[in-house]
Amino acid sequence: MLLKIIYRNLAHKPLGAALSIALLALSTGIISMLLLLQTQLEQKFERDLKDIDLVVGAKGSPLQLVLSAVYHVDAPTGNIPLEEVEKLRKMRSISGITPLAYGDSYQRFRILGTDTTFISRYGGKLRSGRLFGQSLEAIAGATVAENTGLQVGQTFYSTHGDADGGAQHDHAGYVVTGILERSNTVLDNLLLTDVSSVWSIHEEEHEEHGHEHGHEHDHDSIPREITAALVKARSVHSAMTLPMMINESTGMQAASPALEINRLMKMLGIGVTALQTLALGIMLISGFSVFIALYNRLRERKYELALMRSMGCSRARLFWMLLSEGMLLALTGFIGGLLLSRLGLWILNSGAAREFHFVFRYEPVQSELWLLGITVLVGALAALVPAVSAFRMNLSRALADA
Amino acid sequence: MLQTKNLQFAYNRALSFSFPDLGCNAGESLLITGRSGCGKTTLLHLLAGILHPASGEIKIGNTLLSSLSGSGADRFRGESIGLVYQRPHFIASLTVMDNLRLPAYFGHKPVVGAAIESLAEQLGIGHVLRQLPDQLSVGEQQRASIARAMVNNPRLILADEPTSALDDDNCTSVIELLTRQAAEHNAALVIVTHDGRLKSVVKNQVELSLQGR
């Protein structure tokens, strides 16, 4: 019954309540969306960072190297000679190297020449078929298979570069030998083959162009190059000293993904903090608007409250009723905020997911519980003044004044 | 049913009242008249346990109302006293039916929908139970507020100027309903008013005098 009184009263004059709810929904929506983005991006960055102490690649921006080689979202910085990478393999301070050779793409999904250590690094498991063995065999990640419909045994032709409009290599096609299970890592969005397959596709390309231009090419003159290498150091100490050594003594660049991502997060952090401050400001204003809505209604309802008291409703019960009104407003706003933030993610997902090969998930994160607590607290605080003045109401005077 | 003794109340040093001893049996009516400012409403609020007397006793049935604490008085009022006001006030956002359910809810008594409906039928407002209070005529509103006072089968009904906002026809029917309902429920009915029209209807009368100001 008390709930009915509260609900009916809010519904009776819906405009004031609507403004409060809209403001609350906006602020909790922004905060909840930031929380979701932050948590999921951090998780994603961390997951993809598995066991990679260093990334070795061509000189250039270290952040770009990390983004391209670890997260596969940026263009690579260039190529490095395989010979140099093989030299690194002999070093005692390095315990593992995974070569990466960027090939072409298929329907915007990148074809990556590597070896099987790349798959085990991310804990990838085959859902069907087998790993690539011979030249021009490839396996597809879960998202790739889902979006392109590629199946085991099917042949596909790659496109030069990773743009849609690139020239198609239609002489040599890859055969799909396996599909990977979903691992929520970069594996999901890649087509994997061995390094030599990537080379052979490009040799053919060279030959083709050679014939067209009417002069011969010596195969051996093409230096064996790869794009980057993921390095696992033997110890924390070597992970610290290796970059300087590689940067100074070779023509390559070594970057620490953890450091670079930290830097990136710090830069993003400024924007996040600004948005959070803005959202907290809106939250304060919405708290104030809840206060005004309740306080105005209190003056109109003074006689109604006196009436309830005269029917035997105790002061404490009236106090709780008004406090609950504020908390109910806050709760409604919070639920609206959750819906808003999911709507925001959905828009992000439908717009940019393909571009960044990342789909945001909708399930609530733990910090949203905190947000719920804070929102309800704001509602209760806003209702506190009206509730106290109802508690202290002089019943005799309130009845006589009407 | 109702008995008061040496009842006194003071708002402050300059404004204090002492009231004559009153008594009213179950099923009977008592009219308290007097000019405005003589403490009629104060007396009514004392009898309802809304104000606490400075000294003296109020006894309703076997309960010494004047000895109850604030929340105890709230509870007793909810259970045993029905109030009717000069102008009918309701919770505007609730239907008439829900408004009639409220006394039972706040008075910690079981809500019996059928009983409320038959009471409403008796008072001639059975057809407006689903409407909001604002949609009722003044006469209907006043009858609804009488129904609200009767819902809990109170032992004492207190009416504060129940007729002074009504025309003659409505006045007659409202006072008739009040006295009849009180008699049927075997409740004591106390009416405070300056409405002279009631003096011919209610036999037991007490006139308060302007005093002590």
Coordinates of C-alpha atoms in Angstrom, one line a residue:
Chain A
M1 CA 0.0 0.0 0.0
L2 CA 2.8 2.4 0.9
L3 CA 4.4 1.5 -2.4
K4 CA 1.2 2.3 -4.1
I5 CA 0.9 5.7 -2.4
I6 CA 4.5 6.5 -3.4
Y7 CA 4.1 5.3 -7.0
R8 CA 0.7 7.0 -7.5
N9 CA 2.0 10.3 -6.0
L10 CA 5.0 10.3 -8.4
A11 CA 2.7 9.4 -11.3
H12 CA 0.1 12.0 -10.4
K13 CA 2.5 14.9 -11.2
P14 CA 4.8 13.2 -13.7
L15 CA 6.6 16.2 -15.1
G16 CA 8.8 17.0 -12.1
A17 CA 9.6 13.3 -11.6
A18 CA 10.3 12.9 -15.3
L19 CA 13.0 15.7 -15.3
S20 CA 14.7 14.1 -12.2
I21 CA 14.6 10.7 -13.8
A22 CA 15.9 11.9 -17.1
L23 CA 18.8 13.7 -15.5
L24 CA 19.6 10.8 -13.3
A25 CA 19.5 8.4 -16.2
L26 CA 21.8 10.7 -18.2
S27 CA 24.4 10.9 -15.5
T28 CA 24.3 7.2 -14.5
G29 CA 24.2 6.3 -18.2
I30 CA 27.4 8.2 -19.0
I31 CA 29.2 6.8 -15.9
S32 CA 28.0 3.3 -16.5
M33 CA 29.2 3.4 -20.1
L34 CA 32.6 4.7 -19.1
L35 CA 32.9 1.9 -16.5
L36 CA 32.0 -0.7 -19.1
L37 CA 34.4 0.7 -21.7
Q38 CA 37.2 1.0 -19.2
T39 CA 36.8 -2.5 -17.7
Q40 CA 36.4 -4.2 -21.0
L41 CA 39.2 -2.4 -22.7
E42 CA 41.6 -3.1 -19.8
Q43 CA 40.6 -6.7 -19.8
K44 CA 41.1 -6.9 -23.5
F45 CA 44.4 -5.2 -23.4
E46 CA 45.6 -7.5 -20.7
R47 CA 44.4 -10.7 -22.3
D48 CA 46.1 -9.9 -25.5
L49 CA 49.3 -9.0 -23.7
K50 CA 49.8 -12.6 -22.7
D51 CA 53.5 -13.5 -22.3
I52 CA 54.6 -10.8 -24.6
D53 CA 57.5 -9.0 -23.0
L54 CA 58.8 -7.2 -26.1
V55 CA 57.8 -6.6 -29.7
V56 CA 60.5 -6.3 -32.2
G57 CA 59.9 -4.6 -35.5
A58 CA 61.0 -1.9 -37.9
K59 CA 62.0 1.5 -36.4
G60 CA 59.2 3.9 -36.1
S61 CA 56.6 4.8 -33.4
P62 CA 56.8 2.2 -30.6
L63 CA 53.1 2.6 -29.9
Q64 CA 52.2 1.9 -33.5
L65 CA 54.4 -1.2 -33.4
V66 CA 52.6 -2.5 -30.3
L67 CA 49.2 -1.6 -31.7
S68 CA 49.9 -3.4 -35.0
A69 CA 51.8 -6.4 -33.7
V70 CA 49.9 -7.1 -30.5
Y71 CA 46.4 -5.8 -31.1
H72 CA 46.3 -5.8 -34.9
V73 CA 44.6 -2.4 -35.1
D74 CA 47.2 -0.2 -36.7
A75 CA 49.4 -0.5 -39.8
P76 CA 52.8 -2.1 -39.2
T77 CA 55.9 0.1 -39.1
G78 CA 57.7 -1.8 -41.8
N79 CA 59.6 -5.0 -42.4
I80 CA 62.7 -6.5 -40.7
P81 CA 65.1 -9.1 -42.1
L82 CA 64.4 -12.6 -40.9
E83 CA 68.1 -13.1 -40.6
E84 CA 68.3 -10.5 -37.8
V85 CA 65.4 -12.1 -35.9
E86 CA 67.1 -15.5 -36.2
K87 CA 70.1 -14.0 -34.5
L88 CA 68.0 -12.9 -31.6
R89 CA 66.8 -16.5 -31.2
K90 CA 70.3 -17.5 -30.2
M91 CA 70.5 -15.1 -27.3
R92 CA 70.3 -16.6 -23.9
S93 CA 68.2 -13.9 -22.4
I94 CA 65.3 -14.7 -24.8
S95 CA 63.2 -17.8 -24.2
G96 CA 60.8 -17.6 -27.1
I97 CA 60.2 -15.8 -30.3
T98 CA 57.1 -15.8 -32.5
P99 CA 57.5 -14.4 -36.0
L100 CA 54.8 -12.3 -37.5
A101 CA 54.5 -11.8 -41.3
Y102 CA 51.6 -9.6 -42.4
G103 CA 50.1 -11.0 -45.5
D104 CA 47.1 -9.8 -47.3
S105 CA 43.6 -9.8 -46.1
Y106 CA 40.4 -11.6 -46.8
Q107 CA 37.2 -9.6 -46.5
R108 CA 39.0 -7.2 -44.3
F109 CA 40.3 -9.9 -42.0
R110 CA 44.1 -9.9 -41.8
I111 CA 46.1 -13.0 -42.9
L112 CA 49.0 -13.5 -40.6
G113 CA 52.0 -15.6 -41.3
T114 CA 53.4 -17.1 -38.1
D115 CA 54.1 -20.4 -36.4
T116 CA 52.1 -22.5 -33.9
T117 CA 53.6 -20.8 -30.9
F118 CA 51.3 -17.9 -31.7
I119 CA 48.3 -20.0 -31.2
S120 CA 49.4 -21.7 -28.0
R121 CA 50.5 -18.2 -26.7
Y122 CA 46.8 -17.2 -26.7
G123 CA 45.5 -20.6 -25.6
G124 CA 43.8 -21.2 -29.0
K125 CA 42.1 -24.5 -29.5
L126 CA 40.8 -26.0 -32.8
R127 CA 37.1 -26.4 -33.1
S128 CA 37.4 -28.4 -36.2
G129 CA 40.0 -29.5 -38.8
R130 CA 43.7 -29.4 -38.2
L131 CA 46.5 -26.8 -38.0
F132 CA 48.2 -25.5 -41.1
G133 CA 51.1 -27.7 -42.3
Q134 CA 51.9 -27.3 -45.9
S135 CA 52.3 -24.1 -47.8
L136 CA 49.1 -22.2 -48.5
E137 CA 47.1 -23.8 -45.8
A138 CA 45.4 -21.5 -43.3
I139 CA 43.2 -21.7 -40.2
A140 CA 40.5 -19.2 -39.4
G141 CA 39.6 -17.5 -36.1
A142 CA 36.1 -17.8 -34.7
T143 CA 34.9 -14.4 -35.6
V144 CA 36.4 -14.7 -39.1
A145 CA 34.6 -18.0 -39.7
E146 CA 31.4 -16.5 -38.4
N147 CA 31.5 -13.4 -40.6
T148 CA 32.9 -14.9 -43.8
G149 CA 31.3 -18.3 -43.6
L150 CA 34.6 -20.0 -44.4
Q151 CA 34.6 -23.7 -43.7
V152 CA 37.3 -26.5 -43.5
G153 CA 38.3 -27.5 -47.0
Q154 CA 37.2 -24.3 -48.6
T155 CA 39.6 -22.3 -50.8
F156 CA 39.8 -18.4 -50.5
Y157 CA 41.7 -15.8 -52.4
S158 CA 43.3 -13.0 -50.5
T159 CA 43.2 -9.3 -51.4
H160 CA 46.3 -7.3 -51.5
G161 CA 46.8 -5.1 -48.5
D162 CA 44.0 -4.9 -46.0
A163 CA 41.6 -2.6 -47.8
D164 CA 38.5 -3.7 -49.5
G165 CA 39.3 -2.4 -52.9
G166 CA 42.8 -4.0 -53.2
A167 CA 43.7 -6.3 -56.1
Q168 CA 42.8 -9.9 -55.7
H169 CA 45.4 -12.6 -56.0
D170 CA 43.5 -15.1 -58.0
H171 CA 46.3 -17.4 -59.0
A172 CA 47.1 -18.9 -55.6
G173 CA 44.4 -19.5 -53.0
Y174 CA 44.6 -20.6 -49.4
V175 CA 42.9 -23.8 -48.3
V176 CA 41.2 -23.6 -44.9
T177 CA 42.4 -26.6 -42.8
G178 CA 40.9 -25.7 -39.5
I179 CA 38.7 -23.3 -37.5
L180 CA 39.6 -22.1 -34.0
E181 CA 37.3 -22.0 -31.0
R182 CA 36.4 -18.5 -29.6
S183 CA 39.1 -17.4 -27.2
N184 CA 38.1 -13.7 -26.8
T185 CA 41.7 -12.8 -28.0
V186 CA 43.1 -11.4 -31.2
L187 CA 43.0 -15.0 -32.5
D188 CA 39.3 -14.6 -33.1
N189 CA 39.8 -12.0 -35.8
L190 CA 42.8 -13.4 -37.7
L191 CA 43.4 -15.9 -40.5
L192 CA 46.7 -17.7 -39.6
T193 CA 49.1 -19.4 -42.0
D194 CA 52.8 -20.1 -42.0
V195 CA 55.3 -17.4 -42.8
S196 CA 56.5 -19.1 -46.1
S197 CA 52.9 -19.0 -47.5
V198 CA 52.9 -15.3 -47.1
W199 CA 56.2 -15.1 -48.9
S200 CA 55.1 -17.4 -51.7
I201 CA 52.0 -15.3 -52.4
H202 CA 54.1 -12.3 -52.8
E203 CA 56.7 -14.1 -54.9
E204 CA 54.0 -14.9 -57.4
E205 CA 53.0 -11.4 -57.4
H206 CA 56.5 -10.3 -58.2
E207 CA 56.7 -12.9 -61.0
E208 CA 53.4 -11.7 -62.4
H209 CA 54.6 -8.1 -62.4
G210 CA 57.9 -9.2 -63.8
H211 CA 56.3 -10.9 -66.8
E212 CA 54.1 -7.9 -67.4
H213 CA 57.1 -5.6 -67.4
G214 CA 59.0 -8.0 -69.6
H215 CA 62.2 -8.5 -67.5
E216 CA 63.4 -11.3 -65.3
H217 CA 63.7 -11.4 -61.6
D218 CA 66.1 -13.4 -59.5
H219 CA 64.1 -15.1 -56.7
D220 CA 67.0 -15.2 -54.4
S221 CA 67.4 -11.4 -54.5
I222 CA 64.2 -11.0 -52.5
P223 CA 65.4 -10.7 -48.9
R224 CA 63.4 -12.9 -46.5
E225 CA 61.6 -10.4 -44.4
I226 CA 59.0 -10.5 -41.7
T227 CA 56.9 -7.7 -40.1
A228 CA 57.6 -8.1 -36.4
A229 CA 58.4 -10.7 -33.7
L230 CA 56.9 -11.2 -30.3
V231 CA 59.6 -11.9 -27.8
K232 CA 59.4 -13.6 -24.4
A233 CA 62.3 -12.8 -22.2
R234 CA 63.9 -15.3 -19.9
S235 CA 63.7 -13.0 -16.8
V236 CA 62.2 -9.7 -15.7
H237 CA 65.8 -8.3 -15.8
S238 CA 66.4 -9.3 -19.4
A239 CA 63.0 -7.8 -20.3
M240 CA 64.3 -4.5 -19.0
T241 CA 67.7 -4.6 -20.7
L242 CA 66.9 -6.2 -24.0
P243 CA 65.2 -3.2 -25.6
M244 CA 68.2 -0.9 -25.2
M245 CA 70.5 -3.7 -26.6
I246 CA 68.3 -4.3 -29.6
N247 CA 67.7 -0.6 -30.3
E248 CA 71.4 0.2 -30.2
S249 CA 73.0 -2.8 -31.8
T250 CA 70.5 -3.8 -34.6
G251 CA 68.6 -1.9 -37.2
M252 CA 65.4 -3.0 -35.4
Q253 CA 63.2 -1.5 -32.7
A254 CA 62.1 -3.2 -29.5
A255 CA 59.1 -1.9 -27.6
S256 CA 57.5 -3.0 -24.4
P257 CA 53.7 -3.5 -24.9
A258 CA 53.0 -3.1 -21.2
L259 CA 54.8 0.3 -21.1
E260 CA 53.2 1.5 -24.4
I261 CA 49.7 0.5 -23.4
N262 CA 50.2 2.2 -20.0
R263 CA 51.1 5.4 -21.8
L264 CA 48.1 5.1 -24.1
M265 CA 45.8 4.5 -21.1
K266 CA 47.2 7.5 -19.4
M267 CA 46.5 9.7 -22.4
L268 CA 42.9 8.2 -22.7
G269 CA 42.6 8.6 -18.9
I270 CA 42.5 12.4 -19.2
G271 CA 39.5 12.2 -21.4
V272 CA 37.8 9.6 -19.2
T273 CA 38.4 11.7 -16.1
A274 CA 36.9 14.8 -17.9
L275 CA 33.8 12.8 -18.8
Q276 CA 33.5 11.3 -15.3
T277 CA 33.7 14.8 -13.8
L278 CA 31.0 15.9 -16.2
A279 CA 28.8 13.0 -15.3
L280 CA 29.3 13.6 -11.6
G281 CA 28.3 17.2 -12.2
I282 CA 25.1 16.0 -13.9
M283 CA 24.5 13.6 -11.1
L284 CA 24.7 16.5 -8.6
I285 CA 22.3 18.6 -10.6
S286 CA 19.9 15.6 -10.8
G287 CA 20.1 15.2 -7.1
F288 CA 19.2 18.8 -6.8
S289 CA 16.3 18.4 -9.2
V290 CA 15.0 15.4 -7.2
F291 CA 15.2 17.7 -4.1
I292 CA 13.2 20.4 -5.8
A293 CA 10.6 18.1 -7.2
L294 CA 10.1 16.4 -3.8
Y295 CA 10.2 19.7 -1.9
N296 CA 7.7 21.4 -4.1
R297 CA 5.3 18.4 -3.9
L298 CA 5.8 18.4 -0.2
R299 CA 4.3 21.9 0.1
E300 CA 1.3 20.9 -2.0
R301 CA 0.9 17.6 -0.1
K302 CA 1.3 19.0 3.4
Y303 CA -2.3 18.4 4.1
E304 CA -2.3 14.9 2.6
L305 CA 0.6 14.0 4.9
A306 CA -1.2 15.5 7.9
L307 CA -4.2 13.4 6.9
M308 CA -2.2 10.2 6.9
R309 CA -0.8 11.2 10.3
S310 CA -4.4 11.7 11.6
M311 CA -5.3 8.3 10.4
G312 CA -2.6 6.8 12.6
C313 CA 0.5 6.8 10.4
S314 CA 3.5 7.4 12.6
R315 CA 6.1 10.0 12.1
A316 CA 8.7 7.4 11.3
R317 CA 6.6 5.8 8.7
L318 CA 6.0 9.1 6.9
F319 CA 9.7 9.8 7.1
W320 CA 10.5 6.5 5.4
M321 CA 7.8 7.0 2.8
L322 CA 9.3 10.3 1.6
L323 CA 12.8 8.9 1.7
S324 CA 11.7 5.9 -0.3
E325 CA 10.2 8.3 -2.8
G326 CA 13.6 9.8 -3.4
M327 CA 15.2 6.4 -3.6
L328 CA 12.6 5.1 -6.0
L329 CA 13.2 8.1 -8.3
A330 CA 16.9 7.4 -8.1
L331 CA 16.4 3.7 -8.8
T332 CA 14.3 4.4 -11.8
G333 CA 16.9 6.8 -13.1
F334 CA 19.6 4.2 -12.5
I335 CA 17.7 1.6 -14.5
G336 CA 17.2 4.2 -17.3
G337 CA 21.0 4.8 -17.1
L338 CA 21.8 1.2 -17.5
L339 CA 19.5 1.0 -20.6
L340 CA 21.2 4.2 -22.0
S341 CA 24.7 2.8 -21.6
R342 CA 23.7 -0.5 -23.2
L343 CA 22.2 1.5 -26.1
G344 CA 25.5 3.4 -26.4
L345 CA 27.5 0.2 -26.5
W346 CA 25.1 -1.2 -29.1
I347 CA 25.6 1.8 -31.3
L348 CA 29.4 1.5 -30.8
N349 CA 29.2 -2.2 -31.6
S350 CA 27.1 -1.8 -34.7
G351 CA 29.3 1.0 -35.9
A352 CA 32.9 0.4 -35.0
A353 CA 33.2 -3.2 -34.0
R354 CA 34.3 -4.4 -37.4
E355 CA 36.9 -1.7 -37.6
F356 CA 38.5 -2.5 -34.3
H357 CA 37.8 -6.2 -34.3
F358 CA 36.3 -5.9 -30.8
V359 CA 32.7 -6.4 -29.6
F360 CA 31.7 -4.8 -26.3
R361 CA 29.7 -7.1 -24.0
Y362 CA 26.5 -5.9 -22.3
E363 CA 26.7 -7.8 -19.0
P364 CA 27.0 -5.6 -15.9
V365 CA 30.4 -5.0 -14.3
Q366 CA 31.0 -5.0 -10.6
S367 CA 31.6 -1.3 -10.4
E368 CA 28.1 -0.7 -11.5
L369 CA 27.0 -2.0 -8.1
W370 CA 28.9 1.0 -6.6
L371 CA 27.1 3.2 -9.0
L372 CA 23.8 1.8 -7.9
G373 CA 24.7 2.5 -4.3
I374 CA 25.8 6.1 -5.0
T375 CA 22.7 6.8 -7.1
V376 CA 20.3 5.6 -4.4
L377 CA 22.3 7.5 -1.8
V378 CA 21.9 10.7 -3.9
G379 CA 18.1 10.1 -4.1
A380 CA 18.0 9.5 -0.3
L381 CA 20.0 12.6 0.5
A382 CA 17.8 14.7 -1.8
A383 CA 14.7 13.4 0.0
L384 CA 16.2 13.9 3.4
V385 CA 15.2 17.5 3.9
P386 CA 11.5 17.0 2.8
A387 CA 11.4 13.8 4.9
V388 CA 12.8 15.6 8.0
S389 CA 10.3 18.4 7.6
A390 CA 7.5 15.9 7.3
F391 CA 8.8 14.2 10.4
R392 CA 8.8 17.4 12.3
M393 CA 5.4 18.6 11.0
N394 CA 3.1 20.2 13.6
L395 CA 0.1 18.0 12.9
S396 CA -2.4 20.2 14.8
R397 CA -1.4 23.3 12.9
A398 CA -1.2 21.5 9.5
L399 CA -4.8 20.2 10.0
A400 CA -6.1 23.6 11.2
D401 CA -4.4 25.6 8.4
A402 CA -6.1 23.8 5.6
Chain B
M1 CA -17.3 6.1 26.2
L2 CA -15.7 9.5 26.3
Q3 CA -14.8 11.3 29.6
T4 CA -12.6 14.3 30.2
K5 CA -11.6 15.8 33.5
N6 CA -10.0 19.2 34.2
L7 CA -8.6 19.5 30.7
Q8 CA -6.2 22.3 30.1
F9 CA -3.9 23.2 27.2
A10 CA -1.5 26.1 26.6
Y11 CA 0.0 27.1 23.3
N12 CA 2.1 29.6 25.2
R13 CA 1.8 31.8 28.3
A14 CA -0.5 34.2 26.7
L15 CA -2.7 31.7 25.0
S16 CA -4.1 28.9 27.2
F17 CA -7.4 27.1 27.5
S18 CA -9.2 25.2 30.2
F19 CA -12.2 23.2 29.1
P20 CA -15.3 22.1 30.9
D21 CA -15.6 18.3 31.7
L22 CA -17.2 16.4 28.9
G23 CA -18.8 13.1 28.6
C24 CA -20.4 11.2 25.8
N25 CA -21.8 7.6 25.8
A26 CA -21.5 5.0 23.0
G27 CA -24.2 5.6 20.4
E28 CA -24.9 9.1 21.5
S29 CA -24.0 12.5 20.1
L30 CA -22.5 15.6 21.7
L31 CA -22.5 19.0 20.1
I32 CA -19.8 21.5 21.2
T33 CA -20.4 25.0 20.1
G34 CA -18.7 28.3 20.6
R35 CA -17.4 31.4 18.7
S36 CA -14.2 31.1 16.8
G37 CA -11.1 31.5 18.9
C38 CA -12.6 29.8 22.0
G39 CA -10.6 26.7 21.4
K40 CA -13.0 24.4 19.6
T41 CA -10.4 22.9 17.3
T42 CA -7.9 22.8 20.1
L43 CA -10.3 20.7 22.1
L44 CA -11.0 18.4 19.2
H45 CA -7.2 17.9 18.6
L46 CA -6.9 17.1 22.3
L47 CA -9.7 14.5 22.1
A48 CA -8.0 13.0 19.0
G49 CA -4.6 12.7 20.7
I50 CA -3.1 15.1 18.1
L51 CA -2.3 17.6 20.9
H52 CA -1.2 16.6 24.3
P53 CA -3.0 18.3 27.3
A54 CA -1.0 20.4 29.7
S55 CA -3.0 18.8 32.5
G56 CA -6.2 16.8 33.0
E57 CA -7.4 13.5 31.7
I58 CA -9.0 12.1 28.6
K59 CA -10.5 8.7 28.8
I60 CA -11.8 6.8 25.8
G61 CA -13.3 3.5 26.7
N62 CA -10.8 2.0 29.0
T63 CA -7.8 3.9 27.5
L64 CA -6.4 6.9 29.2
L65 CA -5.5 8.8 26.0
S66 CA -3.8 11.6 27.9
S67 CA -1.2 9.2 29.2
L68 CA -0.1 7.8 25.8
S69 CA 3.1 8.8 24.1
G70 CA 3.2 10.4 20.7
S71 CA 3.4 7.2 18.6
G72 CA 1.1 5.4 21.1
A73 CA -1.5 8.2 20.5
D74 CA -1.0 7.9 16.7
R75 CA -1.7 4.2 16.9
F76 CA -4.7 4.5 19.2
R77 CA -6.1 7.2 16.9
G78 CA -5.7 5.0 13.9
E79 CA -7.5 2.1 15.6
S80 CA -10.3 3.8 17.5
I81 CA -11.0 7.3 16.3
G82 CA -12.6 8.5 13.1
L83 CA -12.1 12.1 12.0
V84 CA -14.3 14.2 9.8
Y85 CA -13.1 17.7 8.8
Q86 CA -14.8 20.9 7.6
R87 CA -13.6 20.4 4.1
P88 CA -13.1 16.9 2.8
H89 CA -9.4 16.3 2.0
F90 CA -8.2 13.2 0.3
I91 CA -4.9 11.8 -1.1
A92 CA -5.5 13.3 -4.6
S93 CA -3.5 10.7 -6.5
L94 CA -5.5 7.7 -5.1
T95 CA -9.0 6.6 -6.1
V96 CA -11.8 7.0 -3.6
M97 CA -11.7 3.2 -2.9
D98 CA -8.0 3.4 -2.1
N99 CA -8.6 6.4 0.1
L100 CA -11.2 4.4 2.0
R101 CA -8.6 1.6 2.4
L102 CA -6.1 3.9 4.0
P103 CA -7.5 4.0 7.6
A104 CA -7.5 0.3 7.9
Y105 CA -3.9 0.2 6.5
F106 CA -2.6 2.9 8.8
G107 CA -4.8 1.6 11.7
H108 CA -3.2 -1.9 11.4
K109 CA -6.6 -3.5 10.7
P110 CA -7.4 -6.0 8.0
V111 CA -8.8 -4.3 4.8
V112 CA -12.2 -5.8 3.9
G113 CA -13.1 -4.6 0.4
A114 CA -16.7 -5.9 0.7
A115 CA -17.3 -4.0 3.9
I116 CA -16.0 -0.8 2.4
E117 CA -18.2 -1.2 -0.6
S118 CA -21.4 -1.9 1.4
L119 CA -20.5 1.2 3.6
A120 CA -20.1 3.2 0.5
E121 CA -23.5 2.0 -0.8
Q122 CA -25.2 3.0 2.4
L123 CA -23.7 6.5 2.1
G124 CA -24.7 6.7 -1.6
I125 CA -21.2 6.9 -3.0
G126 CA -20.9 3.3 -4.3
H127 CA -20.8 4.4 -7.9
V128 CA -17.8 6.8 -7.5
L129 CA -15.3 4.4 -5.8
R130 CA -13.1 4.0 -8.9
Q131 CA -12.9 7.8 -9.5
L132 CA -10.3 10.3 -8.1
P133 CA -11.5 12.4 -5.2
D134 CA -11.3 15.6 -7.4
Q135 CA -14.0 14.3 -9.7
L136 CA -16.6 14.1 -7.0
S137 CA -19.1 16.8 -6.1
V138 CA -18.8 18.5 -2.7
G139 CA -21.6 16.5 -1.2
E140 CA -20.2 13.3 -2.4
Q141 CA -16.8 14.2 -1.1
Q142 CA -18.2 14.9 2.4
R143 CA -20.0 11.6 2.4
A144 CA -16.8 9.9 1.3
S145 CA -15.0 11.5 4.2
I146 CA -17.7 10.2 6.6
A147 CA -17.2 6.8 5.1
R148 CA -13.5 7.1 5.7
A149 CA -14.1 8.0 9.4
M150 CA -16.4 4.9 9.7
V151 CA -14.2 2.3 8.0
N152 CA -12.4 1.1 11.1
N153 CA -15.6 0.9 13.2
P154 CA -14.2 3.5 15.6
R155 CA -15.4 3.9 19.1
L156 CA -15.2 7.7 18.9
I157 CA -16.0 9.9 15.9
L158 CA -14.8 13.5 16.0
A159 CA -16.2 16.0 13.5
D160 CA -14.7 19.4 13.0
E161 CA -17.2 21.8 11.4
P162 CA -18.5 19.0 9.2
T163 CA -21.4 21.1 7.8
S164 CA -20.3 24.7 7.7
A165 CA -19.1 24.5 4.0
L166 CA -22.4 22.9 2.9
D167 CA -25.8 24.3 1.8
D168 CA -28.9 23.6 3.9
D169 CA -29.9 20.4 2.0
N170 CA -26.4 18.9 2.2
C171 CA -26.1 20.0 5.8
T172 CA -29.2 18.2 6.8
S173 CA -28.3 15.0 5.0
V174 CA -24.7 15.0 6.2
I175 CA -25.7 15.5 9.9
E176 CA -28.3 12.8 9.5
L177 CA -25.8 10.4 8.1
L178 CA -23.3 11.2 10.8
T179 CA -25.6 10.6 13.7
R180 CA -27.2 7.5 12.1
Q181 CA -23.8 6.0 11.3
A182 CA -22.5 6.7 14.8
A183 CA -25.6 5.1 16.3
E184 CA -25.4 2.1 14.1
H185 CA -21.7 1.5 14.9
N186 CA -22.4 2.2 18.5
A187 CA -19.8 4.9 18.5
A188 CA -19.7 8.2 20.4
L189 CA -20.0 11.2 18.1
V190 CA -18.6 14.6 19.1
I191 CA -19.2 17.5 16.7
V192 CA -17.5 20.9 17.2
T193 CA -19.1 23.7 15.2
H194 CA -20.3 27.3 15.1
D195 CA -23.0 26.2 12.7
G196 CA -26.2 27.2 14.4
R197 CA -28.3 24.9 12.2
L198 CA -27.1 21.9 14.1
K199 CA -28.3 23.1 17.5
S200 CA -31.8 21.9 16.6
V201 CA -30.6 18.5 15.5
V202 CA -28.3 17.3 18.4
K203 CA -29.8 17.2 21.9
N204 CA -26.6 17.1 24.0
Q205 CA -24.8 20.4 23.8
V206 CA -21.9 22.2 25.4
E207 CA -21.0 25.8 24.7
L208 CA -17.5 26.9 25.1
S209 CA -16.9 30.5 26.4
L210 CA -14.2 32.9 25.2
Q211 CA -11.7 32.7 28.0
G212 CA -8.2 33.0 29.3
R213 CA -6.7 35.0 26.4

